[in-house]
């Protein structure tokens, strides 16, 4: 571990943005097949292509040495990766020493009942749980077979273990648009913030995404019929714009990729489970870290590769609402890059 709390180099891109946030996908696999995220018959990567948990930990440590102080573990479903707790355990000393200000997780919640206490013990304090519907039938349809109660139990366990929970829901016309308001009420009663996400054109899934696309301007208007929403300066260092909900004291966030509002302040990069570093969720330029890692690169050499990659971080993505009907604008699935 690098005990020096001053980064050896820091990561600043050509547009002056500091990169301090790493989203780490630990698997492309998932126990769900959410219809906006994956095709029903997904082909997953051969296991030999995946970085080992030790390799993931080593690269993360190199990023921490470069000033990254927030790491989000994601996937696919991160908690289905065998022995994934050893990665949290390996990163927890960085949380304890303060070089990592936040170690967090995005999960579908199915395995929280099993892992919530261990996550807390390893320094995790906040988690995002994806939940697109509070109706058992709709939930089963969206996830293609998921059990709502398992996720609700997982969320309760996480909360009881001391983890702050934020709920993420993709707004889907004709699927959950009629229950966004009651979901906000449900989350608010329990003290959970709710973030709504516009579906993004990632990975080819047929025409489903276009037909269910719902703009968050519309979702906000729906919520404002039942709730008093006022602008909030709150930020979690992520792309969501927040509004305060007067009746619940919680917040509702909006992630609207098409509006470009999250590019100007983008502080993040994404590492896939195969060691490919993407500088932008919505662009294909990438750098491979697995080969140098497996060729025996030193930490210094890995640092150089990362620093060079950051010089290529683009100004923004090219998602375009008017091109939704063209299908995927980014070929890889969100589950490959890590949401
Ligand atoms: N399996 C975990 C989960 O569902 O939270 C973590 C990975 S998932 C890819 C991360 C987030 O990306 C989820 O909140 C999911 O709803 C969102 N997501 C997946 N595909 C998306 C898409 N095409 N557009 C917008 N959000 C998407
Ligand atoms: Fe799995 Fe998450 Fe994608 Fe749903 S959104 S299929 S839970 S990776």
mmCIF file of C-alpha atoms and ligand atoms in Angstrom:
data_model
loop_
_atom_site.group_PDB
_atom_site.id
_atom_site.type_symbol
_atom_site.label_atom_id
_atom_site.label_comp_id
_atom_site.label_asym_id
_atom_site.label_seq_id
_atom_site.Cartn_x
_atom_site.Cartn_y
_atom_site.Cartn_z
ATOM 1 C CA UNK A 1 0.000 0.000 0.000
ATOM 2 C CA UNK A 2 1.203 3.522 -0.708
ATOM 3 C CA UNK A 3 1.045 5.228 2.676
ATOM 4 C CA UNK A 4 1.958 8.562 1.220
ATOM 5 C CA UNK A 5 -1.277 10.566 1.287
ATOM 6 C CA UNK A 6 0.092 13.052 -1.279
ATOM 7 C CA UNK A 7 -0.529 11.640 -4.765
ATOM 8 C CA UNK A 8 2.661 10.949 -6.742
ATOM 9 C CA UNK A 9 1.089 12.500 -9.815
ATOM 10 C CA UNK A 10 -2.414 13.731 -10.214
ATOM 11 C CA UNK A 11 -4.805 13.150 -13.046
ATOM 12 C CA UNK A 12 -5.867 16.283 -14.869
ATOM 13 C CA UNK A 13 -7.385 16.111 -18.333
ATOM 14 C CA UNK A 14 -6.835 18.566 -21.216
ATOM 15 C CA UNK A 15 -9.966 20.483 -20.178
ATOM 16 C CA UNK A 16 -8.659 21.090 -16.655
ATOM 17 C CA UNK A 17 -10.923 18.527 -15.000
ATOM 18 C CA UNK A 18 -9.352 16.507 -12.194
ATOM 19 C CA UNK A 19 -10.061 12.807 -12.346
ATOM 20 C CA UNK A 20 -10.700 11.657 -8.794
ATOM 21 C CA UNK A 21 -13.401 9.028 -9.265
ATOM 22 C CA UNK A 22 -12.945 5.479 -10.548
ATOM 23 C CA UNK A 23 -15.864 3.245 -11.396
ATOM 24 C CA UNK A 24 -14.692 -0.307 -11.371
ATOM 25 C CA UNK A 25 -16.680 -3.038 -13.051
ATOM 26 C CA UNK A 26 -15.823 -6.372 -11.474
ATOM 27 C CA UNK A 27 -17.957 -8.570 -13.729
ATOM 28 C CA UNK A 28 -20.123 -8.317 -16.831
ATOM 29 C CA UNK A 29 -22.404 -11.059 -15.480
ATOM 30 C CA UNK A 30 -25.678 -10.551 -13.715
ATOM 31 C CA UNK A 31 -28.445 -12.572 -12.137
ATOM 32 C CA UNK A 32 -31.002 -10.240 -13.802
ATOM 33 C CA UNK A 33 -31.563 -9.283 -17.444
ATOM 34 C CA UNK A 34 -33.125 -5.823 -17.154
ATOM 35 C CA UNK A 35 -34.699 -5.191 -20.513
ATOM 36 C CA UNK A 36 -33.155 -1.717 -21.067
ATOM 37 C CA UNK A 37 -29.701 -2.982 -20.032
ATOM 38 C CA UNK A 38 -29.195 -6.431 -21.519
ATOM 39 C CA UNK A 39 -30.444 -8.627 -24.310
ATOM 40 C CA UNK A 40 -32.256 -11.745 -23.104
ATOM 41 C CA UNK A 41 -29.603 -14.073 -24.528
ATOM 42 C CA UNK A 42 -26.451 -12.262 -23.476
ATOM 43 C CA UNK A 43 -23.089 -13.853 -24.181
ATOM 44 C CA UNK A 44 -20.764 -13.169 -21.293
ATOM 45 C CA UNK A 45 -16.999 -12.871 -21.387
ATOM 46 C CA UNK A 46 -14.822 -15.933 -20.893
ATOM 47 C CA UNK A 47 -13.564 -15.960 -17.302
ATOM 48 C CA UNK A 48 -9.897 -15.941 -18.372
ATOM 49 C CA UNK A 49 -10.426 -12.476 -19.860
ATOM 50 C CA UNK A 50 -11.465 -11.030 -16.526
ATOM 51 C CA UNK A 51 -8.944 -9.366 -14.273
ATOM 52 C CA UNK A 52 -8.467 -11.329 -11.088
ATOM 53 C CA UNK A 53 -9.592 -9.654 -7.883
ATOM 54 C CA UNK A 54 -5.909 -9.167 -7.017
ATOM 55 C CA UNK A 55 -5.306 -7.437 -10.355
ATOM 56 C CA UNK A 56 -8.356 -5.223 -9.828
ATOM 57 C CA UNK A 57 -7.073 -4.302 -6.393
ATOM 58 C CA UNK A 58 -3.599 -3.510 -7.689
ATOM 59 C CA UNK A 59 -4.849 -1.216 -10.453
ATOM 60 C CA UNK A 60 -7.160 0.519 -8.001
ATOM 61 C CA UNK A 61 -4.229 1.119 -5.680
ATOM 62 C CA UNK A 62 -2.326 2.714 -8.561
ATOM 63 C CA UNK A 63 -5.308 5.010 -9.218
ATOM 64 C CA UNK A 64 -5.420 5.933 -5.525
ATOM 65 C CA UNK A 65 -1.729 6.820 -5.783
ATOM 66 C CA UNK A 66 -2.733 9.180 -8.589
ATOM 67 C CA UNK A 67 -5.228 11.045 -6.425
ATOM 68 C CA UNK A 68 -8.393 9.045 -7.038
ATOM 69 C CA UNK A 69 -10.310 9.224 -3.755
ATOM 70 C CA UNK A 70 -13.672 7.732 -4.692
ATOM 71 C CA UNK A 71 -14.173 4.210 -6.003
ATOM 72 C CA UNK A 72 -17.491 2.709 -6.986
ATOM 73 C CA UNK A 73 -17.668 -1.037 -7.492
ATOM 74 C CA UNK A 74 -20.176 -1.963 -10.170
ATOM 75 C CA UNK A 75 -20.845 -4.417 -12.981
ATOM 76 C CA UNK A 76 -22.897 -6.353 -14.216
ATOM 77 C CA UNK A 77 -23.991 -7.259 -10.751
ATOM 78 C CA UNK A 78 -20.869 -6.831 -8.625
ATOM 79 C CA UNK A 79 -22.075 -9.020 -5.780
ATOM 80 C CA UNK A 80 -22.375 -12.105 -8.022
ATOM 81 C CA UNK A 81 -18.609 -12.171 -8.561
ATOM 82 C CA UNK A 82 -17.229 -15.018 -6.511
ATOM 83 C CA UNK A 83 -15.271 -13.883 -3.469
ATOM 84 C CA UNK A 84 -15.920 -10.203 -4.267
ATOM 85 C CA UNK A 85 -15.734 -9.362 -0.552
ATOM 86 C CA UNK A 86 -11.985 -9.972 -0.685
ATOM 87 C CA UNK A 87 -11.717 -6.944 -2.998
ATOM 88 C CA UNK A 88 -13.625 -4.773 -0.516
ATOM 89 C CA UNK A 89 -11.435 -6.139 2.240
ATOM 90 C CA UNK A 90 -8.303 -5.337 0.215
ATOM 91 C CA UNK A 91 -9.448 -1.754 -0.381
ATOM 92 C CA UNK A 92 -10.704 -1.090 3.144
ATOM 93 C CA UNK A 93 -7.251 -0.064 4.505
ATOM 94 C CA UNK A 94 -7.254 2.838 2.049
ATOM 95 C CA UNK A 95 -10.574 3.964 3.499
ATOM 96 C CA UNK A 96 -9.204 3.614 7.020
ATOM 97 C CA UNK A 97 -6.090 5.697 6.233
ATOM 98 C CA UNK A 98 -8.179 8.342 4.432
ATOM 99 C CA UNK A 99 -6.622 8.149 0.961
ATOM 100 C CA UNK A 100 -9.915 6.703 -0.223
ATOM 101 C CA UNK A 101 -12.684 9.025 0.931
ATOM 102 C CA UNK A 102 -15.406 6.803 -0.375
ATOM 103 C CA UNK A 103 -15.686 3.146 -1.290
ATOM 104 C CA UNK A 104 -19.145 2.487 -2.626
ATOM 105 C CA UNK A 105 -21.247 0.136 -4.665
ATOM 106 C CA UNK A 106 -24.049 0.036 -7.218
ATOM 107 C CA UNK A 107 -26.095 -3.130 -6.926
ATOM 108 C CA UNK A 108 -29.416 -4.639 -7.893
ATOM 109 C CA UNK A 109 -29.882 -5.502 -4.218
ATOM 110 C CA UNK A 110 -30.417 -9.238 -4.623
ATOM 111 C CA UNK A 111 -27.439 -10.193 -2.483
ATOM 112 C CA UNK A 112 -27.551 -7.392 0.059
ATOM 113 C CA UNK A 113 -29.134 -9.565 2.694
ATOM 114 C CA UNK A 114 -26.026 -11.734 2.521
ATOM 115 C CA UNK A 115 -23.384 -9.016 2.207
ATOM 116 C CA UNK A 116 -24.623 -5.769 3.813
ATOM 117 C CA UNK A 117 -22.856 -6.259 7.140
ATOM 118 C CA UNK A 118 -19.566 -7.217 5.496
ATOM 119 C CA UNK A 119 -19.770 -4.186 3.223
ATOM 120 C CA UNK A 120 -20.169 -1.949 6.250
ATOM 121 C CA UNK A 121 -17.296 -3.688 8.049
ATOM 122 C CA UNK A 122 -15.077 -2.955 5.025
ATOM 123 C CA UNK A 123 -15.706 0.779 5.086
ATOM 124 C CA UNK A 124 -18.663 1.112 2.736
ATOM 125 C CA UNK A 125 -21.132 3.712 4.022
ATOM 126 C CA UNK A 126 -23.396 4.521 1.084
ATOM 127 C CA UNK A 127 -24.771 2.303 -1.649
ATOM 128 C CA UNK A 128 -26.948 2.757 -4.712
ATOM 129 C CA UNK A 129 -29.629 0.151 -5.242
ATOM 130 C CA UNK A 130 -31.401 -0.108 -8.581
ATOM 131 C CA UNK A 131 -35.140 -0.560 -8.280
ATOM 132 C CA UNK A 132 -37.287 0.269 -11.274
ATOM 133 C CA UNK A 133 -40.682 -0.748 -9.957
ATOM 134 C CA UNK A 134 -42.440 -1.365 -6.647
ATOM 135 C CA UNK A 135 -44.972 -3.593 -8.327
ATOM 136 C CA UNK A 136 -43.950 -7.256 -8.140
ATOM 137 C CA UNK A 137 -45.282 -8.125 -11.590
ATOM 138 C CA UNK A 138 -43.711 -5.124 -13.335
ATOM 139 C CA UNK A 139 -40.463 -5.676 -11.466
ATOM 140 C CA UNK A 140 -40.392 -9.274 -12.699
ATOM 141 C CA UNK A 141 -41.042 -8.098 -16.260
ATOM 142 C CA UNK A 142 -38.370 -5.387 -16.296
ATOM 143 C CA UNK A 143 -35.715 -7.605 -14.728
ATOM 144 C CA UNK A 144 -36.913 -10.682 -16.662
ATOM 145 C CA UNK A 145 -37.554 -12.857 -13.652
ATOM 146 C CA UNK A 146 -36.452 -10.821 -10.611
ATOM 147 C CA UNK A 147 -38.183 -11.137 -7.241
ATOM 148 C CA UNK A 148 -39.131 -7.772 -5.752
ATOM 149 C CA UNK A 149 -39.296 -9.027 -2.172
ATOM 150 C CA UNK A 150 -35.680 -10.242 -2.251
ATOM 151 C CA UNK A 151 -34.547 -6.746 -3.183
ATOM 152 C CA UNK A 152 -36.751 -5.045 -0.583
ATOM 153 C CA UNK A 153 -35.376 -7.353 2.109
ATOM 154 C CA UNK A 154 -31.867 -6.593 0.897
ATOM 155 C CA UNK A 155 -32.505 -2.854 1.138
ATOM 156 C CA UNK A 156 -33.882 -3.186 4.669
ATOM 157 C CA UNK A 157 -30.888 -5.252 5.732
ATOM 158 C CA UNK A 158 -28.514 -2.688 4.260
ATOM 159 C CA UNK A 159 -30.245 0.141 6.059
ATOM 160 C CA UNK A 160 -30.201 -1.762 9.346
ATOM 161 C CA UNK A 161 -26.483 -2.447 8.855
ATOM 162 C CA UNK A 162 -25.852 1.318 8.747
ATOM 163 C CA UNK A 163 -25.525 1.800 4.992
ATOM 164 C CA UNK A 164 -27.155 4.928 3.544
ATOM 165 C CA UNK A 165 -29.273 3.784 0.614
ATOM 166 C CA UNK A 166 -29.994 5.707 -2.560
ATOM 167 C CA UNK A 167 -32.501 4.227 -4.960
ATOM 168 C CA UNK A 168 -31.844 4.439 -8.712
ATOM 169 C CA UNK A 169 -34.673 3.989 -11.181
ATOM 170 C CA UNK A 170 -34.585 4.249 -14.950
ATOM 171 C CA UNK A 171 -37.707 6.137 -16.077
ATOM 172 C CA UNK A 172 -39.522 3.896 -18.546
ATOM 173 C CA UNK A 173 -42.583 5.059 -20.426
ATOM 174 C CA UNK A 174 -45.435 2.608 -20.234
ATOM 175 C CA UNK A 175 -43.617 0.588 -17.554
ATOM 176 C CA UNK A 176 -43.007 2.621 -14.414
ATOM 177 C CA UNK A 177 -44.154 6.115 -15.416
ATOM 178 C CA UNK A 178 -47.383 5.629 -13.456
ATOM 179 C CA UNK A 179 -45.610 4.834 -10.199
ATOM 180 C CA UNK A 180 -42.741 7.333 -10.077
ATOM 181 C CA UNK A 181 -44.653 9.486 -7.635
ATOM 182 C CA UNK A 182 -45.473 6.655 -5.248
ATOM 183 C CA UNK A 183 -41.875 5.416 -5.463
ATOM 184 C CA UNK A 184 -40.706 8.839 -4.359
ATOM 185 C CA UNK A 185 -43.115 8.610 -1.424
ATOM 186 C CA UNK A 186 -41.956 5.117 -0.497
ATOM 187 C CA UNK A 187 -38.280 6.131 -0.633
ATOM 188 C CA UNK A 188 -38.931 9.395 1.215
ATOM 189 C CA UNK A 189 -40.696 7.634 4.094
ATOM 190 C CA UNK A 190 -37.589 5.546 4.638
ATOM 191 C CA UNK A 191 -35.131 8.404 4.263
ATOM 192 C CA UNK A 192 -33.764 7.253 0.901
ATOM 193 C CA UNK A 193 -32.984 9.681 -1.898
ATOM 194 C CA UNK A 194 -34.303 8.607 -5.286
ATOM 195 C CA UNK A 195 -32.443 9.208 -8.532
ATOM 196 C CA UNK A 196 -34.178 8.905 -11.872
ATOM 197 C CA UNK A 197 -32.127 8.014 -14.935
ATOM 198 C CA UNK A 198 -32.903 8.467 -18.613
ATOM 199 C CA UNK A 199 -32.209 5.305 -20.573
ATOM 200 C CA UNK A 200 -28.991 5.584 -22.537
ATOM 201 C CA UNK A 201 -28.285 4.092 -25.956
ATOM 202 C CA UNK A 202 -25.750 1.461 -24.901
ATOM 203 C CA UNK A 203 -25.680 -2.071 -26.304
ATOM 204 C CA UNK A 204 -28.055 -3.445 -28.932
ATOM 205 C CA UNK A 205 -31.330 -4.604 -27.379
ATOM 206 C CA UNK A 206 -33.839 -4.201 -30.218
ATOM 207 C CA UNK A 207 -36.470 -1.460 -30.321
ATOM 208 C CA UNK A 208 -37.403 -1.712 -26.635
ATOM 209 C CA UNK A 209 -35.356 1.288 -25.537
ATOM 210 C CA UNK A 210 -36.778 3.712 -28.038
ATOM 211 C CA UNK A 211 -40.380 2.775 -27.315
ATOM 212 C CA UNK A 212 -39.918 3.145 -23.544
ATOM 213 C CA UNK A 213 -37.735 6.257 -23.536
ATOM 214 C CA UNK A 214 -39.085 8.890 -21.161
ATOM 215 C CA UNK A 215 -37.508 12.303 -20.790
ATOM 216 C CA UNK A 216 -36.863 13.392 -17.233
ATOM 217 C CA UNK A 217 -38.422 16.799 -17.921
ATOM 218 C CA UNK A 218 -41.622 14.853 -18.240
ATOM 219 C CA UNK A 219 -40.881 12.714 -15.171
ATOM 220 C CA UNK A 220 -40.227 15.859 -13.131
ATOM 221 C CA UNK A 221 -43.539 17.345 -14.245
ATOM 222 C CA UNK A 222 -45.292 14.145 -13.137
ATOM 223 C CA UNK A 223 -43.644 14.316 -9.694
ATOM 224 C CA UNK A 224 -44.425 17.996 -9.273
ATOM 225 C CA UNK A 225 -48.133 17.221 -9.357
ATOM 226 C CA UNK A 226 -47.776 15.428 -6.001
ATOM 227 C CA UNK A 227 -44.610 16.812 -4.428
ATOM 228 C CA UNK A 228 -43.078 20.214 -3.747
ATOM 229 C CA UNK A 229 -39.682 20.152 -5.428
ATOM 230 C CA UNK A 230 -37.161 22.941 -5.045
ATOM 231 C CA UNK A 231 -33.702 23.219 -6.602
ATOM 232 C CA UNK A 232 -30.928 21.892 -4.398
ATOM 233 C CA UNK A 233 -27.192 22.556 -4.494
ATOM 234 C CA UNK A 234 -26.588 19.051 -3.172
ATOM 235 C CA UNK A 235 -24.082 16.935 -5.108
ATOM 236 C CA UNK A 236 -22.635 13.485 -4.528
ATOM 237 C CA UNK A 237 -19.825 14.088 -6.991
ATOM 238 C CA UNK A 238 -21.907 12.260 -9.586
ATOM 239 C CA UNK A 239 -23.885 13.442 -12.589
ATOM 240 C CA UNK A 240 -27.278 13.828 -10.902
ATOM 241 C CA UNK A 241 -28.932 17.225 -10.487
ATOM 242 C CA UNK A 242 -30.896 17.194 -7.247
ATOM 243 C CA UNK A 243 -34.130 18.713 -6.022
ATOM 244 C CA UNK A 244 -35.284 18.828 -2.419
ATOM 245 C CA UNK A 245 -38.639 17.186 -1.651
ATOM 246 C CA UNK A 246 -40.333 19.436 0.927
ATOM 247 C CA UNK A 247 -42.781 16.807 2.201
ATOM 248 C CA UNK A 248 -40.187 14.086 2.897
ATOM 249 C CA UNK A 249 -36.976 16.002 3.577
ATOM 250 C CA UNK A 250 -35.232 13.708 1.078
ATOM 251 C CA UNK A 251 -34.015 14.487 -2.416
ATOM 252 C CA UNK A 252 -34.811 13.425 -5.919
ATOM 253 C CA UNK A 253 -31.990 13.372 -8.470
ATOM 254 C CA UNK A 254 -32.172 13.469 -12.251
ATOM 255 C CA UNK A 255 -29.529 11.992 -14.552
ATOM 256 C CA UNK A 256 -30.139 13.264 -18.038
ATOM 257 C CA UNK A 257 -27.317 12.195 -20.345
ATOM 258 C CA UNK A 258 -28.757 13.893 -23.406
ATOM 259 C CA UNK A 259 -28.553 17.333 -21.849
ATOM 260 C CA UNK A 260 -24.728 17.095 -21.571
ATOM 261 C CA UNK A 261 -24.978 18.571 -18.093
ATOM 262 C CA UNK A 262 -22.775 15.908 -16.626
ATOM 263 C CA UNK A 263 -19.828 16.367 -18.979
ATOM 264 C CA UNK A 264 -18.544 19.796 -17.865
ATOM 265 C CA UNK A 265 -17.848 18.602 -14.372
ATOM 266 C CA UNK A 266 -16.929 15.015 -15.238
ATOM 267 C CA UNK A 267 -14.377 13.728 -12.736
ATOM 268 C CA UNK A 268 -14.507 10.026 -13.521
ATOM 269 C CA UNK A 269 -13.132 7.189 -15.580
ATOM 270 C CA UNK A 270 -14.325 3.609 -15.876
ATOM 271 C CA UNK A 271 -12.356 0.400 -15.786
ATOM 272 C CA UNK A 272 -14.030 -2.699 -17.195
ATOM 273 C CA UNK A 273 -13.628 -6.116 -15.656
ATOM 274 C CA UNK A 274 -11.183 -6.951 -18.462
ATOM 275 C CA UNK A 275 -8.929 -4.029 -17.629
ATOM 276 C CA UNK A 276 -10.019 -1.631 -20.377
ATOM 277 C CA UNK A 277 -10.001 1.962 -19.225
ATOM 278 C CA UNK A 278 -12.729 4.127 -20.751
ATOM 279 C CA UNK A 279 -12.291 7.846 -20.341
ATOM 280 C CA UNK A 280 -15.951 8.508 -21.216
ATOM 281 C CA UNK A 281 -19.086 6.386 -20.839
ATOM 282 C CA UNK A 282 -20.352 7.600 -24.180
ATOM 283 C CA UNK A 283 -17.211 7.336 -26.315
ATOM 284 C CA UNK A 284 -15.271 4.315 -27.533
ATOM 285 C CA UNK A 285 -11.697 5.524 -27.037
ATOM 286 C CA UNK A 286 -10.023 3.306 -24.447
ATOM 287 C CA UNK A 287 -6.709 2.070 -23.083
ATOM 288 C CA UNK A 288 -5.867 -1.493 -22.177
ATOM 289 C CA UNK A 289 -4.316 -1.949 -18.746
ATOM 290 C CA UNK A 290 -4.523 -5.759 -18.657
ATOM 291 C CA UNK A 291 -1.680 -6.395 -21.094
ATOM 292 C CA UNK A 292 0.868 -4.190 -19.306
ATOM 293 C CA UNK A 293 -0.300 -5.635 -16.002
ATOM 294 C CA UNK A 294 0.165 -9.213 -17.210
ATOM 295 C CA UNK A 295 3.464 -8.309 -18.905
ATOM 296 C CA UNK A 296 4.827 -7.425 -15.492
ATOM 297 C CA UNK A 297 4.579 -3.618 -15.598
ATOM 298 C CA UNK A 298 5.720 -1.852 -12.440
ATOM 299 C CA UNK A 299 3.387 0.532 -10.617
ATOM 300 C CA UNK A 300 5.316 3.417 -12.190
ATOM 301 C CA UNK A 301 4.765 2.021 -15.668
ATOM 302 C CA UNK A 302 1.051 1.516 -14.987
ATOM 303 C CA UNK A 303 0.856 5.097 -13.739
ATOM 304 C CA UNK A 304 2.408 6.324 -16.991
ATOM 305 C CA UNK A 305 -0.140 4.411 -19.061
ATOM 306 C CA UNK A 306 -3.010 5.882 -17.019
ATOM 307 C CA UNK A 307 -1.639 9.438 -17.113
ATOM 308 C CA UNK A 308 -1.294 9.201 -20.902
ATOM 309 C CA UNK A 309 -4.851 7.863 -21.237
ATOM 310 C CA UNK A 310 -6.239 10.816 -19.294
ATOM 311 C CA UNK A 311 -4.699 13.195 -21.829
ATOM 312 C CA UNK A 312 -7.227 11.681 -24.259
ATOM 313 C CA UNK A 313 -10.310 12.190 -22.091
ATOM 314 C CA UNK A 314 -12.864 13.753 -24.445
ATOM 315 C CA UNK A 315 -14.806 16.888 -23.671
ATOM 316 C CA UNK A 316 -18.131 15.046 -23.674
ATOM 317 C CA UNK A 317 -20.230 12.221 -25.021
ATOM 318 C CA UNK A 318 -22.079 12.191 -28.328
ATOM 319 C CA UNK A 319 -25.415 10.730 -27.212
ATOM 320 C CA UNK A 320 -28.115 12.314 -29.261
ATOM 321 C CA UNK A 321 -31.814 12.068 -28.449
ATOM 322 C CA UNK A 322 -32.798 12.504 -32.086
ATOM 323 C CA UNK A 323 -30.798 9.391 -32.998
ATOM 324 C CA UNK A 324 -32.495 7.058 -30.500
ATOM 325 C CA UNK A 325 -34.259 5.227 -33.301
ATOM 326 C CA UNK A 326 -30.865 4.280 -34.768
ATOM 327 C CA UNK A 327 -30.426 1.866 -31.870
ATOM 328 C CA UNK A 328 -27.272 1.695 -29.803
ATOM 329 C CA UNK A 329 -24.905 4.643 -30.206
ATOM 330 C CA UNK A 330 -22.311 2.923 -28.075
ATOM 331 C CA UNK A 331 -21.846 -0.724 -28.961
ATOM 332 C CA UNK A 332 -20.880 -1.984 -25.525
ATOM 333 C CA UNK A 333 -23.515 -2.652 -22.899
ATOM 334 C CA UNK A 334 -23.738 -0.608 -19.725
ATOM 335 C CA UNK A 335 -23.087 -3.869 -17.878
ATOM 336 C CA UNK A 336 -19.729 -4.171 -19.655
ATOM 337 C CA UNK A 337 -18.489 -0.674 -18.915
ATOM 338 C CA UNK A 338 -20.094 -0.504 -15.501
ATOM 339 C CA UNK A 339 -23.078 1.776 -14.912
HETATM 340 N N1 LIG B 1 -26.330 -4.452 -11.528
HETATM 341 C C1 LIG B 1 -26.155 -3.260 -10.798
HETATM 342 C C2 LIG B 1 -27.415 -2.437 -10.785
HETATM 343 O O1 LIG B 1 -28.339 -2.742 -11.531
HETATM 344 O O2 LIG B 1 -27.446 -1.471 -10.015
HETATM 345 C C3 LIG B 1 -24.978 -2.409 -11.246
HETATM 346 C C4 LIG B 1 -24.747 -2.278 -12.713
HETATM 347 S S1 LIG B 1 -26.021 -1.456 -13.628
HETATM 348 C C5 LIG B 1 -25.322 -1.494 -15.265
HETATM 349 C C6 LIG B 1 -25.830 0.213 -13.061
HETATM 350 C C7 LIG B 1 -26.941 1.160 -13.375
HETATM 351 O O3 LIG B 1 -27.014 1.347 -14.757
HETATM 352 C C8 LIG B 1 -28.314 0.689 -12.931
HETATM 353 O O4 LIG B 1 -28.909 1.696 -12.119
HETATM 354 C C9 LIG B 1 -29.079 0.507 -14.213
HETATM 355 O O5 LIG B 1 -30.431 0.800 -14.040
HETATM 356 C C10 LIG B 1 -28.373 1.467 -15.122
HETATM 357 N N2 LIG B 1 -28.475 1.147 -16.541
HETATM 358 C C11 LIG B 1 -28.193 -0.005 -17.188
HETATM 359 N N3 LIG B 1 -28.379 0.105 -18.517
HETATM 360 C C12 LIG B 1 -28.772 1.384 -18.726
HETATM 361 C C13 LIG B 1 -29.105 2.138 -19.886
HETATM 362 N N4 LIG B 1 -29.031 1.619 -21.094
HETATM 363 N N5 LIG B 1 -29.473 3.430 -19.709
HETATM 364 C C14 LIG B 1 -29.515 4.001 -18.474
HETATM 365 N N6 LIG B 1 -29.200 3.345 -17.342
HETATM 366 C C15 LIG B 1 -28.844 2.055 -17.467
HETATM 367 FE FE1 LIG B 2 -28.098 -6.556 -14.187
HETATM 368 FE FE2 LIG B 2 -27.911 -4.093 -13.263
HETATM 369 FE FE3 LIG B 2 -28.064 -4.532 -15.922
HETATM 370 FE FE4 LIG B 2 -30.178 -4.992 -14.413
HETATM 371 S S1 LIG B 2 -29.192 -3.003 -14.730
HETATM 372 S S2 LIG B 2 -29.354 -6.376 -15.989
HETATM 373 S S3 LIG B 2 -29.312 -5.677 -12.544
HETATM 374 S S4 LIG B 2 -26.422 -5.131 -14.593
#
